[in-house]
């Protein structure tokens, strides 16, 4: 098939590479301009550079809603558009233009975790698996019929970075497998159960601010979800920002006021956390590594030279 690809960052780059290595003909690529946004500088392999290396025409757009782009698409005469990590709405006259419509590739197990940063949100929420879904695009974001979906397990110590590497490897087989079904003439795919759908927003600085009223299990997942190269979850100590680089749930149970710097346990320093309403348990978060406002990373046992005092959400 003749394919036009819409995509950005490493997700789009992996999709384009899979298409270039497939039996299909990539006739045009549409991608976003380079961005200085903190999250868009992460996993930032260039779709434009890869396309140009293979002699594929490239158009740079923030939004795909201008007449020049629409005309270029019509002239490219695609059988299908394939999109992955396209950051703005694609209007119906664009996604409906190719003979077979538009296939969107999304890094979640739709209908759950539509929208943005699905791996991070899924890890924070304690999901047991994540994955990649290829679905036909319609007017509702990430809601079209599922063509191919594959899942991977979330391990007990997995970080968001681990989950990125697990799922990015699924992009090629999911994309090529979905195109094989479409090229074979299949048109009936699996409708999404909208009663199970959930939609999540983009991550921001407010989303990585630690609230010590959360149970330790939830805080530990937040720290793992904000693994390098993502910005670390943070708190404040004596009025200064303090990033929590790594932490585990304490072995012992510790009561008291959330945020209290309480006790040395193993390689960590236990901070009192909120009680878990589901289990009634009151474990603390044993912080093992921190990064100071000056950028120095060190063991928590070296940073907290004495117990007492509080970590707070704000200065």
Tab-separated table of C-alpha atoms in Angstrom:
chain	number	residue	atom	x	y	z
A	1	UNK	CA	0.000	0.000	0.000
A	2	UNK	CA	0.953	3.656	-0.446
A	3	UNK	CA	1.391	5.070	3.066
A	4	UNK	CA	1.557	8.600	4.456
A	5	UNK	CA	2.942	8.682	7.990
A	6	UNK	CA	2.077	11.256	10.683
A	7	UNK	CA	4.296	11.109	13.767
A	8	UNK	CA	6.721	12.636	16.217
A	9	UNK	CA	9.547	11.695	18.625
A	10	UNK	CA	10.829	8.145	19.086
A	11	UNK	CA	7.357	6.597	18.795
A	12	UNK	CA	6.917	8.134	15.363
A	13	UNK	CA	10.523	7.320	14.440
A	14	UNK	CA	10.038	3.617	15.268
A	15	UNK	CA	6.786	3.568	13.307
A	16	UNK	CA	8.393	5.152	10.260
A	17	UNK	CA	11.337	2.761	10.448
A	18	UNK	CA	8.938	-0.208	10.556
A	19	UNK	CA	7.099	1.143	7.520
A	20	UNK	CA	10.324	1.730	5.581
A	21	UNK	CA	11.402	-1.850	6.288
A	22	UNK	CA	8.020	-3.279	5.288
A	23	UNK	CA	6.591	-4.130	1.877
A	24	UNK	CA	4.658	-0.861	1.829
A	25	UNK	CA	5.649	2.368	0.061
A	26	UNK	CA	6.026	5.458	2.265
A	27	UNK	CA	5.164	8.364	-0.033
A	28	UNK	CA	5.134	11.280	2.440
A	29	UNK	CA	5.800	12.073	6.102
A	30	UNK	CA	4.178	14.788	8.237
A	31	UNK	CA	5.820	15.654	11.560
A	32	UNK	CA	5.930	18.417	14.159
A	33	UNK	CA	8.688	21.026	14.495
A	34	UNK	CA	11.341	20.389	17.137
A	35	UNK	CA	10.109	21.298	20.607
A	36	UNK	CA	11.696	22.642	23.803
A	37	UNK	CA	8.900	21.250	25.977
A	38	UNK	CA	10.465	19.177	28.778
A	39	UNK	CA	8.581	15.973	27.948
A	40	UNK	CA	8.993	16.348	24.168
A	41	UNK	CA	12.778	16.597	24.481
A	42	UNK	CA	12.681	13.056	25.922
A	43	UNK	CA	12.727	10.163	23.414
A	44	UNK	CA	13.233	12.752	20.684
A	45	UNK	CA	14.515	10.719	17.699
A	46	UNK	CA	13.786	12.801	14.610
A	47	UNK	CA	11.093	11.560	12.243
A	48	UNK	CA	12.082	14.250	9.733
A	49	UNK	CA	15.743	13.181	9.663
A	50	UNK	CA	14.849	9.514	9.115
A	51	UNK	CA	12.461	10.371	6.288
A	52	UNK	CA	15.012	12.618	4.578
A	53	UNK	CA	17.671	9.899	4.833
A	54	UNK	CA	15.364	7.678	2.759
A	55	UNK	CA	14.337	10.359	0.269
A	56	UNK	CA	10.781	10.631	1.573
A	57	UNK	CA	9.169	14.095	1.261
A	58	UNK	CA	8.546	15.765	4.628
A	59	UNK	CA	6.061	18.417	5.705
A	60	UNK	CA	6.457	20.139	9.103
A	61	UNK	CA	3.228	21.148	10.808
A	62	UNK	CA	1.914	21.973	14.279
A	63	UNK	CA	-1.630	21.266	13.082
A	64	UNK	CA	-2.762	19.416	9.926
A	65	UNK	CA	-5.513	21.842	8.924
A	66	UNK	CA	-4.183	23.971	6.060
A	67	UNK	CA	-5.000	23.789	2.350
A	68	UNK	CA	-1.386	23.247	1.265
A	69	UNK	CA	-1.167	20.066	3.352
A	70	UNK	CA	-4.557	18.836	2.158
A	71	UNK	CA	-3.527	19.347	-1.470
A	72	UNK	CA	-0.187	17.579	-0.896
A	73	UNK	CA	-2.012	14.612	0.650
A	74	UNK	CA	-4.396	14.338	-2.283
A	75	UNK	CA	-1.475	14.414	-4.705
A	76	UNK	CA	0.356	11.738	-2.685
A	77	UNK	CA	-2.713	9.504	-3.221
A	78	UNK	CA	-2.232	7.303	-0.121
A	79	UNK	CA	-4.027	4.043	0.468
A	80	UNK	CA	-3.719	4.673	4.204
A	81	UNK	CA	-2.333	7.136	6.739
A	82	UNK	CA	-0.456	5.697	9.721
A	83	UNK	CA	-0.156	7.959	12.779
A	84	UNK	CA	1.819	7.551	15.994
A	85	UNK	CA	2.351	10.274	18.600
A	86	UNK	CA	0.767	12.981	16.505
A	87	UNK	CA	0.121	15.681	19.102
A	88	UNK	CA	-2.879	17.583	17.688
A	89	UNK	CA	-6.336	16.757	16.339
A	90	UNK	CA	-6.472	15.350	12.798
A	91	UNK	CA	-9.706	16.553	11.111
A	92	UNK	CA	-12.071	14.124	9.351
A	93	UNK	CA	-11.252	15.379	5.862
A	94	UNK	CA	-7.624	14.359	6.517
A	95	UNK	CA	-8.059	11.044	8.346
A	96	UNK	CA	-10.840	10.020	5.957
A	97	UNK	CA	-9.000	10.928	2.769
A	98	UNK	CA	-7.094	7.655	2.077
A	99	UNK	CA	-8.905	4.641	0.603
A	100	UNK	CA	-8.502	2.691	3.851
A	101	UNK	CA	-8.692	5.630	6.255
A	102	UNK	CA	-6.148	6.261	9.020
A	103	UNK	CA	-4.524	3.764	11.379
A	104	UNK	CA	-3.472	5.257	14.707
A	105	UNK	CA	-0.865	3.523	16.903
A	106	UNK	CA	-1.198	4.326	20.616
A	107	UNK	CA	0.933	3.150	23.550
A	108	UNK	CA	-1.822	1.877	25.819
A	109	UNK	CA	-4.292	-0.972	25.989
A	110	UNK	CA	-7.254	0.949	24.623
A	111	UNK	CA	-9.942	1.776	25.543
A	112	UNK	CA	-8.029	2.459	28.762
A	113	UNK	CA	-5.496	5.286	28.950
A	114	UNK	CA	-6.478	7.216	25.867
A	115	UNK	CA	-4.816	10.602	25.630
A	116	UNK	CA	-1.379	11.508	26.926
A	117	UNK	CA	1.501	9.889	28.874
A	118	UNK	CA	-0.314	6.548	29.170
A	119	UNK	CA	2.687	4.572	30.462
A	120	UNK	CA	3.340	6.980	33.313
A	121	UNK	CA	-0.313	7.157	34.338
A	122	UNK	CA	-0.683	3.372	34.122
A	123	UNK	CA	2.336	2.811	36.359
A	124	UNK	CA	1.159	5.365	38.929
A	125	UNK	CA	-2.247	3.704	38.988
A	126	UNK	CA	-0.809	0.249	39.625
A	127	UNK	CA	-1.790	-1.470	36.365
A	128	UNK	CA	-0.489	-5.008	35.924
A	129	UNK	CA	0.108	-4.653	32.180
A	130	UNK	CA	0.594	-2.039	29.474
A	131	UNK	CA	0.814	-2.311	25.713
A	132	UNK	CA	0.331	-0.913	22.233
A	133	UNK	CA	-2.873	-0.665	20.201
A	134	UNK	CA	-3.365	-0.030	16.482
A	135	UNK	CA	-6.882	1.225	15.785
A	136	UNK	CA	-8.795	2.909	13.002
A	137	UNK	CA	-9.126	6.644	13.568
A	138	UNK	CA	-12.526	8.243	13.892
A	139	UNK	CA	-13.796	11.605	15.141
A	140	UNK	CA	-13.329	10.702	18.823
A	141	UNK	CA	-9.755	10.664	20.137
A	142	UNK	CA	-8.279	7.143	20.454
A	143	UNK	CA	-11.732	5.571	20.159
A	144	UNK	CA	-11.825	3.736	16.809
A	145	UNK	CA	-12.061	-0.001	16.198
A	146	UNK	CA	-9.023	-2.029	17.310
A	147	UNK	CA	-7.073	-3.809	14.562
A	148	UNK	CA	-4.145	-5.239	16.586
A	149	UNK	CA	-3.299	-4.987	20.282
A	150	UNK	CA	-0.404	-6.476	22.256
A	151	UNK	CA	0.333	-6.346	25.989
A	152	UNK	CA	3.389	-6.717	28.238
A	153	UNK	CA	3.545	-7.271	31.993
A	154	UNK	CA	4.464	-4.515	34.434
A	155	UNK	CA	7.112	-5.891	36.788
A	156	UNK	CA	7.158	-4.995	40.503
A	157	UNK	CA	10.260	-2.812	40.083
A	158	UNK	CA	9.652	-1.520	36.568
A	159	UNK	CA	10.099	2.194	35.970
A	160	UNK	CA	8.413	4.240	33.270
A	161	UNK	CA	11.694	3.995	31.375
A	162	UNK	CA	11.542	0.191	31.533
A	163	UNK	CA	7.965	0.268	30.253
A	164	UNK	CA	8.968	2.580	27.407
A	165	UNK	CA	11.575	0.068	26.249
A	166	UNK	CA	9.125	-2.822	26.615
A	167	UNK	CA	6.393	-1.130	24.590
A	168	UNK	CA	8.443	0.666	21.949
A	169	UNK	CA	9.567	-2.759	20.777
A	170	UNK	CA	5.926	-3.626	20.070
A	171	UNK	CA	5.419	-0.757	17.624
A	172	UNK	CA	6.821	-2.526	14.561
A	173	UNK	CA	4.928	-5.834	14.905
A	174	UNK	CA	1.685	-4.094	15.855
A	175	UNK	CA	1.890	-1.608	12.981
A	176	UNK	CA	2.947	-4.080	10.302
A	177	UNK	CA	0.480	-6.675	11.575
A	178	UNK	CA	-2.387	-4.193	11.394
A	179	UNK	CA	-1.434	-3.136	7.870
A	180	UNK	CA	-1.331	-6.782	6.793
A	181	UNK	CA	-4.946	-7.233	7.902
A	182	UNK	CA	-6.040	-4.074	6.097
A	183	UNK	CA	-4.091	-4.904	2.913
A	184	UNK	CA	-5.729	-8.344	2.904
A	185	UNK	CA	-9.106	-6.670	2.585
A	186	UNK	CA	-10.335	-7.017	6.154
A	187	UNK	CA	-12.727	-4.261	7.228
A	188	UNK	CA	-14.381	-5.656	10.364
A	189	UNK	CA	-12.329	-4.970	13.490
A	190	UNK	CA	-13.000	-4.951	17.251
A	191	UNK	CA	-15.147	-2.059	18.519
A	192	UNK	CA	-13.889	-0.491	21.735
A	193	UNK	CA	-16.021	-0.959	24.837
A	194	UNK	CA	-16.604	2.686	25.714
A	195	UNK	CA	-17.828	1.774	29.202
A	196	UNK	CA	-14.207	0.826	29.985
A	197	UNK	CA	-12.646	3.929	28.454
A	198	UNK	CA	-10.457	6.366	30.387
A	199	UNK	CA	-8.698	9.521	29.180
A	200	UNK	CA	-5.619	11.167	30.720
A	201	UNK	CA	-4.103	14.634	30.309
A	202	UNK	CA	-0.530	15.724	29.605
A	203	UNK	CA	1.925	15.585	32.501
A	204	UNK	CA	3.045	18.833	34.122
A	205	UNK	CA	5.189	19.965	37.065
A	206	UNK	CA	2.163	19.817	39.355
A	207	UNK	CA	1.736	16.113	38.600
A	208	UNK	CA	5.174	15.237	40.017
A	209	UNK	CA	4.785	17.177	43.272
A	210	UNK	CA	4.686	14.661	46.165
A	211	UNK	CA	1.680	14.663	48.475
A	212	UNK	CA	2.773	12.810	51.607
A	213	UNK	CA	-0.849	12.000	52.428
A	214	UNK	CA	-0.720	9.381	49.680
A	215	UNK	CA	-0.066	5.795	50.832
A	216	UNK	CA	3.554	4.669	50.554
A	217	UNK	CA	2.679	2.135	47.820
A	218	UNK	CA	1.295	4.935	45.642
A	219	UNK	CA	4.253	7.203	46.333
A	220	UNK	CA	6.710	4.449	45.443
A	221	UNK	CA	4.994	3.996	42.068
A	222	UNK	CA	5.080	7.767	41.484
A	223	UNK	CA	8.846	7.754	42.036
A	224	UNK	CA	9.269	4.826	39.614
A	225	UNK	CA	7.006	6.545	37.082
A	226	UNK	CA	9.222	9.635	37.152
A	227	UNK	CA	12.457	7.790	36.395
A	228	UNK	CA	15.251	9.325	34.333
A	229	UNK	CA	15.104	10.783	31.747
A	230	UNK	CA	11.730	12.013	33.040
A	231	UNK	CA	11.890	14.756	35.697
A	232	UNK	CA	11.953	13.252	39.190
A	233	UNK	CA	9.113	13.477	41.694
A	234	UNK	CA	9.879	16.256	44.159
A	235	UNK	CA	9.117	17.587	47.621
A	236	UNK	CA	10.559	20.381	49.785
A	237	UNK	CA	12.881	20.171	52.776
A	238	UNK	CA	13.631	23.246	54.849
A	239	UNK	CA	12.119	25.386	52.126
A	240	UNK	CA	14.232	23.977	49.274
A	241	UNK	CA	13.226	21.644	46.463
A	242	UNK	CA	14.349	18.043	46.969
A	243	UNK	CA	13.937	15.408	44.257
A	244	UNK	CA	13.277	11.810	45.231
A	245	UNK	CA	15.344	9.744	42.807
A	246	UNK	CA	14.602	6.296	44.227
A	247	UNK	CA	12.586	4.818	47.063
A	248	UNK	CA	10.926	1.630	48.294
A	249	UNK	CA	7.995	0.869	50.557
A	250	UNK	CA	9.256	0.426	54.113
A	251	UNK	CA	9.323	-2.998	55.694
A	252	UNK	CA	8.082	-1.678	59.015
A	253	UNK	CA	4.889	0.235	59.732
A	254	UNK	CA	5.260	3.831	60.796
A	255	UNK	CA	2.483	6.070	62.081
A	256	UNK	CA	2.373	9.779	62.673
A	257	UNK	CA	2.133	12.909	60.574
A	258	UNK	CA	2.702	12.414	56.820
A	259	UNK	CA	5.971	13.947	55.662
A	260	UNK	CA	7.857	13.369	58.914
A	261	UNK	CA	11.515	12.372	58.471
A	262	UNK	CA	11.355	9.463	60.862
A	263	UNK	CA	13.706	6.477	60.815
A	264	UNK	CA	16.684	4.853	59.104
A	265	UNK	CA	15.731	1.499	57.609
A	266	UNK	CA	18.254	-0.471	55.575
A	267	UNK	CA	19.716	1.780	52.875
A	268	UNK	CA	16.923	4.321	53.188
A	269	UNK	CA	15.349	6.937	55.391
A	270	UNK	CA	11.666	6.400	56.108
A	271	UNK	CA	9.266	9.274	55.535
A	272	UNK	CA	5.849	8.864	57.113
A	273	UNK	CA	3.114	8.480	54.487
A	274	UNK	CA	-0.661	8.398	54.578
A	275	UNK	CA	-2.509	5.267	55.600
A	276	UNK	CA	-3.660	2.956	52.811
A	277	UNK	CA	-7.463	2.983	52.973
A	278	UNK	CA	-7.601	-0.271	51.023
A	279	UNK	CA	-5.463	-2.315	53.402
A	280	UNK	CA	-5.431	-0.272	56.603
A	281	UNK	CA	-1.639	-0.525	56.640
A	282	UNK	CA	0.585	2.426	57.381
A	283	UNK	CA	3.938	1.797	55.749
A	284	UNK	CA	6.345	4.641	55.111
A	285	UNK	CA	8.330	5.534	52.011
A	286	UNK	CA	11.968	4.531	52.494
A	287	UNK	CA	13.813	7.079	50.363
A	288	UNK	CA	17.157	5.751	49.125
A	289	UNK	CA	18.508	8.500	46.806
A	290	UNK	CA	17.780	12.218	46.526
A	291	UNK	CA	18.852	15.168	44.380
A	292	UNK	CA	19.234	18.596	45.941
A	293	UNK	CA	18.159	21.957	44.533
A	294	UNK	CA	21.812	22.461	43.529
A	295	UNK	CA	21.723	19.274	41.432
A	296	UNK	CA	23.797	17.045	43.723
A	297	UNK	CA	22.592	13.426	43.818
A	298	UNK	CA	23.455	11.401	46.908
A	299	UNK	CA	22.230	8.597	49.168
A	300	UNK	CA	19.353	9.640	51.399
A	301	UNK	CA	21.323	8.401	54.427
A	302	UNK	CA	24.025	10.968	53.578
A	303	UNK	CA	21.550	13.769	52.986
A	304	UNK	CA	19.424	13.248	56.127
A	305	UNK	CA	22.132	13.515	58.782
A	306	UNK	CA	19.554	13.563	61.592
A	307	UNK	CA	15.977	12.442	61.953
A	308	UNK	CA	13.100	14.830	62.571
A	309	UNK	CA	11.558	17.679	60.658
A	310	UNK	CA	9.202	17.387	57.705
A	311	UNK	CA	9.109	17.098	53.954
A	312	UNK	CA	6.381	19.300	52.516
A	313	UNK	CA	4.589	19.658	49.200
A	314	UNK	CA	5.423	23.359	49.033
A	315	UNK	CA	8.202	25.569	50.466
